[in-house]
Short mmCIF file of C-alpha atoms and ligand atoms in Angstrom, two decimals:
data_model
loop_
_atom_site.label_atom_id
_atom_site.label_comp_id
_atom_site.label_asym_id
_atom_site.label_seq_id
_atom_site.Cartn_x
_atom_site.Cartn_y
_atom_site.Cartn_z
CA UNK A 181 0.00 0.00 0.00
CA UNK A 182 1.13 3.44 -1.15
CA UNK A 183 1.99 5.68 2.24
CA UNK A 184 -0.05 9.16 1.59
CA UNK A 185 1.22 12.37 3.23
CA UNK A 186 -0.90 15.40 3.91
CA UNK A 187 -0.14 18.96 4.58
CA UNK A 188 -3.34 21.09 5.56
CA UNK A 189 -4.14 23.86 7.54
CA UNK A 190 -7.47 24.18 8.47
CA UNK A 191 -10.14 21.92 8.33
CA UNK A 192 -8.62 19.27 6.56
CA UNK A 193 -12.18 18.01 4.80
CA UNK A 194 -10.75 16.95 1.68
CA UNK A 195 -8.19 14.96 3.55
CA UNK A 196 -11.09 13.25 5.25
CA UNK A 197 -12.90 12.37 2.46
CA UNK A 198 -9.30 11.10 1.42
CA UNK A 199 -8.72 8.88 4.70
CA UNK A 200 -12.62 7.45 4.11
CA UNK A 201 -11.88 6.27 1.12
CA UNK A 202 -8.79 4.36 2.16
CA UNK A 203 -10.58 3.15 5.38
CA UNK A 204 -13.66 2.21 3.16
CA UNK A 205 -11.16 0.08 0.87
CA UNK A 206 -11.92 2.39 -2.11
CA UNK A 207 -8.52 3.19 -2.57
CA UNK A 208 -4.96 1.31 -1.92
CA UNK A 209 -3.17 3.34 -0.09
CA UNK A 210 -2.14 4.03 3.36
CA UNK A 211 -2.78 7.59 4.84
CA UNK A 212 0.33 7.56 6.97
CA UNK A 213 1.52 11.68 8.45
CA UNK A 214 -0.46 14.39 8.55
CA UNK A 215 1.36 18.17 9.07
CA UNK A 216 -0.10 21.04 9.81
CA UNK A 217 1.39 24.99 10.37
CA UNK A 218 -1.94 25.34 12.43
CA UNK A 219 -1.54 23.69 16.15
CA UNK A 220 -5.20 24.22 16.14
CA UNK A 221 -5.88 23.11 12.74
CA UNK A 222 -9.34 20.37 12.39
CA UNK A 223 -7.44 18.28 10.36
CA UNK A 224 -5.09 17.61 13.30
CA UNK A 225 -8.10 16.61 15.04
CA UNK A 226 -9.28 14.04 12.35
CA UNK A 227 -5.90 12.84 11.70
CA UNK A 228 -5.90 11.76 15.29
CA UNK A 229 -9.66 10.27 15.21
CA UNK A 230 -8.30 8.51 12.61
CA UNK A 231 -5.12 7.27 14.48
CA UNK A 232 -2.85 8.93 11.74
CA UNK A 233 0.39 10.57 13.86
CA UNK A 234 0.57 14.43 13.54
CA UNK A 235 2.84 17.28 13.57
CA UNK A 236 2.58 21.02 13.92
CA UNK A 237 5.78 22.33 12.02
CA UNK A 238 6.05 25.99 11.37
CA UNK A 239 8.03 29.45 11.91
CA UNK A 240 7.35 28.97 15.49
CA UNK A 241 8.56 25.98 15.66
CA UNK A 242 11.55 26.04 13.47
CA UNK A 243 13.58 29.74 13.63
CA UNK A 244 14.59 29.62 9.88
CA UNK A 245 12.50 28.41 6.42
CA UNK A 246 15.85 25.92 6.06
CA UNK A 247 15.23 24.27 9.32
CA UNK A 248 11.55 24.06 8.89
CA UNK A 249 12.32 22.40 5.64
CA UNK A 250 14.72 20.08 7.02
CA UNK A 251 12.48 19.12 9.43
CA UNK A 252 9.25 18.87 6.79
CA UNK A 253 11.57 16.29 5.19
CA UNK A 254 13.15 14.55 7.86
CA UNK A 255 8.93 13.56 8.68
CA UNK A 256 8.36 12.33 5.18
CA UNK A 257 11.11 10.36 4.94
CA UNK A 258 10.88 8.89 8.80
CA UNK A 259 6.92 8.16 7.94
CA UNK A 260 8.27 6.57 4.18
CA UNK A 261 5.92 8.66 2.57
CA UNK A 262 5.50 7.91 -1.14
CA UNK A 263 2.80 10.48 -1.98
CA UNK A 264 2.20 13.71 -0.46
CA UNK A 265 -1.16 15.84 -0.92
CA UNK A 266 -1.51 19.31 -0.22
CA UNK A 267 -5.23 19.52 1.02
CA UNK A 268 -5.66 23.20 2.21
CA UNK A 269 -2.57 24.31 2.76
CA UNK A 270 -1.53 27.47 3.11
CA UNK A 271 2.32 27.85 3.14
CA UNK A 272 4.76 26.96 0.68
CA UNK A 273 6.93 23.94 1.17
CA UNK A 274 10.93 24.46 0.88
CA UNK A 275 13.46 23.44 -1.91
CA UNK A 276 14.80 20.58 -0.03
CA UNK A 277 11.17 19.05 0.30
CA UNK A 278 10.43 20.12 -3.91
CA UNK A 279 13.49 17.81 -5.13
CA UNK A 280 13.37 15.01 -2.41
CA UNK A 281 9.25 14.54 -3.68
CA UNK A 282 9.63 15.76 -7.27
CA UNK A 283 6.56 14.42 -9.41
CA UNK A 284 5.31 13.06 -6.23
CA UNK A 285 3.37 16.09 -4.45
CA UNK A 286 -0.36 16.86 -5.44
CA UNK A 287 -2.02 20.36 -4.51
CA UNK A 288 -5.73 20.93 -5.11
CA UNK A 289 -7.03 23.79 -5.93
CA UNK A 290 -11.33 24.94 -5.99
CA UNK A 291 -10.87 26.38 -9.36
CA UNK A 292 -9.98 25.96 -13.26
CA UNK A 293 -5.93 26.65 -12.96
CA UNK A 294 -4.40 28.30 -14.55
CA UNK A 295 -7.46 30.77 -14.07
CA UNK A 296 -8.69 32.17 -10.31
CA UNK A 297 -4.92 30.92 -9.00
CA UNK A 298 -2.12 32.43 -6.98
CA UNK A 299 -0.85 33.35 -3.30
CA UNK A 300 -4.25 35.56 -2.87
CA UNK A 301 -6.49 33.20 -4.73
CA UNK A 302 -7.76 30.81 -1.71
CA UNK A 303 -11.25 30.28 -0.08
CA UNK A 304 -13.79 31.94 -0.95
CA UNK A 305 -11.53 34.83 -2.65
CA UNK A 306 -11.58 32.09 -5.27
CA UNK A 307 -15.51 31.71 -5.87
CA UNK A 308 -16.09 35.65 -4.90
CA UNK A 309 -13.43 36.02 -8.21
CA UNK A 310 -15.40 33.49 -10.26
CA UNK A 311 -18.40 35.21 -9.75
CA UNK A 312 -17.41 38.81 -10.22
CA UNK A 313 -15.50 37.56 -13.33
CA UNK A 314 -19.34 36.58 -14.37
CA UNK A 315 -18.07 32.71 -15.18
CA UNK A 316 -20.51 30.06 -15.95
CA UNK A 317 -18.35 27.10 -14.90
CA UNK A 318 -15.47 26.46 -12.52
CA UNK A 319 -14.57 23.69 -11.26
CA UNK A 320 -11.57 21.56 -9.78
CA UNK A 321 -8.22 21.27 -10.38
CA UNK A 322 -4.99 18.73 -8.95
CA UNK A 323 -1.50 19.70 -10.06
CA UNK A 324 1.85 19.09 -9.38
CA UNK A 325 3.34 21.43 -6.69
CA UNK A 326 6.49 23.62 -7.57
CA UNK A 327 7.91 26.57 -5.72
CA UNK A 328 5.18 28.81 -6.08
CA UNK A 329 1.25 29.33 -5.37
CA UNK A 330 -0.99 26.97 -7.67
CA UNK A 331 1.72 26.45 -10.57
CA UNK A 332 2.88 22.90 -11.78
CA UNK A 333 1.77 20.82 -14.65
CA UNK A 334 -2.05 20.15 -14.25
CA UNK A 335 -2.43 16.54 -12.85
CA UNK A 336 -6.93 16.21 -13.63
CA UNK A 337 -9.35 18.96 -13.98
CA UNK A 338 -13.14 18.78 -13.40
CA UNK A 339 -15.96 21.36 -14.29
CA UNK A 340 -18.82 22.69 -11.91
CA UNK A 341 -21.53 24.91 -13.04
CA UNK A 342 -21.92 28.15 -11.77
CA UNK A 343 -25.45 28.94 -11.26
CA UNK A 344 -27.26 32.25 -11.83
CA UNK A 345 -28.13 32.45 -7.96
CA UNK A 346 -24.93 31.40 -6.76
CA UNK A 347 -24.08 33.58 -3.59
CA UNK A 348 -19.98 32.46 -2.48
CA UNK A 349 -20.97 30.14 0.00
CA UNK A 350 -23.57 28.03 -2.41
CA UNK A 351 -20.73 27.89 -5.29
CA UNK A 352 -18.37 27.17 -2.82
CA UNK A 353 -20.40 24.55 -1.20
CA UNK A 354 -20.48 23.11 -4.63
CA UNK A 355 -17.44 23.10 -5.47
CA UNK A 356 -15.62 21.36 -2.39
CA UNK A 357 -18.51 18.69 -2.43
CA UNK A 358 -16.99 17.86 -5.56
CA UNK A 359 -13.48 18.12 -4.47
CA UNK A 360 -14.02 15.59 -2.15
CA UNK A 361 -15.12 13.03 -4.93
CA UNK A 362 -12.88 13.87 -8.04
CA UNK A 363 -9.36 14.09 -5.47
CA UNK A 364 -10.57 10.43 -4.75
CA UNK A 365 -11.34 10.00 -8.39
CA UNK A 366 -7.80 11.34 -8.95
CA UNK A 367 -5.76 9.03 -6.79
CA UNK A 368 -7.35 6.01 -7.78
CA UNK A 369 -6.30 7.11 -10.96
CA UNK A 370 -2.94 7.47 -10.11
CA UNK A 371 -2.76 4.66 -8.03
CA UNK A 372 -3.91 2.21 -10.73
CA UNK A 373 -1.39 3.75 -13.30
CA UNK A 374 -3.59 5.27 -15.90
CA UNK A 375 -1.80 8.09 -14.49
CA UNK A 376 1.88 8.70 -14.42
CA UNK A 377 2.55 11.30 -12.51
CA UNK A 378 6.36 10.92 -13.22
CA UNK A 379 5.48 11.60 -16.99
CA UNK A 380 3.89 15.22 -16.29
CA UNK A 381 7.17 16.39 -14.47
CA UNK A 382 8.20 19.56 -16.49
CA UNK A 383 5.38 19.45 -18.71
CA UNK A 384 4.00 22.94 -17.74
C1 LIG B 33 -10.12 23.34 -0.65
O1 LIG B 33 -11.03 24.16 -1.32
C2 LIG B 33 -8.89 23.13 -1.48
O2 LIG B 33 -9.13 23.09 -2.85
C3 LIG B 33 -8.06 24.34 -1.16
O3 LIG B 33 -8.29 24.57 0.21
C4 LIG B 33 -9.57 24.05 0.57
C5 LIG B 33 -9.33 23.11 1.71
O4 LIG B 33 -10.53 22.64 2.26
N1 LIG B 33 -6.67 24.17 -1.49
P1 LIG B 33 -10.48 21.49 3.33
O5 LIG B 33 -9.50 21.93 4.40
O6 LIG B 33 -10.03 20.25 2.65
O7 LIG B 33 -11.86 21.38 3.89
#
């Protein structure tokens, strides 16, 4: 079984739907660290309901972005993660982390990348954007994580209809419902090798 890793930092509901699926036998893999910058992040708290170990690494607990990396890494590799999935999180990972995981770290994003992306572009900054933009779709999108915000080769996309009534929190409501299904979609696609992830490495 493939050992997942997940970064979030908040409420960590995509990485629940995630852990379901693997505890439901829907997908192969084992969801195996979960790392947070939030010490009162959610998905800490369903990590542990789930028996998953945790950590809370971040600027106050490492004094320099090296360390922190060092440390980031020195997790993975104790917890021999295979995978990792970014699933709400809200700080960039360091260089150390990028090359040790290259081609193996997934982000997801509540939007059509390369559209509605970028350091600002989270929440419902996303869906307010989609709506003043007047769009009749968004959607979903899971990429390959480089250095910065919501870049790296696109992994899957999905679409999600925007609705004439939409307010933020019905779109958005939308949208992560589906988030939860297609990032399962996703890694069972991965998983099964119908998608190489390896093959989309620089392909951006
Ligand atoms: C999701 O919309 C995800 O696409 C984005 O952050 C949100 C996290 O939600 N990157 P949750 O923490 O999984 O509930």
């Amino acid at each position: 079984m493939i050992r997942l890793g997940f970064f979030a930092s908040h409420n960590g509901s995509n990485m629940g739907a995630v852990i379901e699926a693997c505890q439901g036998g829907k997908l192969a893999a084992r969801p195996s660290v979960v790392i947070s910058n939030n010490s009162r992040a959610h998905a800490l708290t369903r990590a542990q309901q789930a028996a998953i170990p945790t950590y809370h690494r971040s600027s106050q607990t490492h004094a320099t972005p090296e360390l922190l990396d060092q440390a980031i890494g020195e997790i993975l590799a104790e917890h021999q993660i295979e995978l990792v999935i970014l699933a709400g999180y809200m700080r960039k990972l360091g260089p150390k982390t990028l090359a040790a995981y290259q081609g193996r770290i997934l982000n997801i994003h509540p939007a059509l990348l390369p559209k509605f992306g970028g350091q600002h572009m989270y929440g419902n900054h996303v869906h307010a954007a989609v709506l003043a933009a007047g769009e009749r779709a968004t959607g979903v999108t899971i990429h390959l994580v480089e250095a910065d915000y919501d870049t790296g080769p696109i992994v899957a996309q999905c679409p999600v209809p925007v609705l004439a009534d939409d307010t933020v929190e019905t779109l958005g409501a939308r949208v992560l419902q589906r988030e939860h299904q297609f990032l399962v979609e996703t890694l069972a696609r991965i998983l099964s090798g119908e998608i190489n992830l390896m093959k989309l490495v620089g392909s951006n």
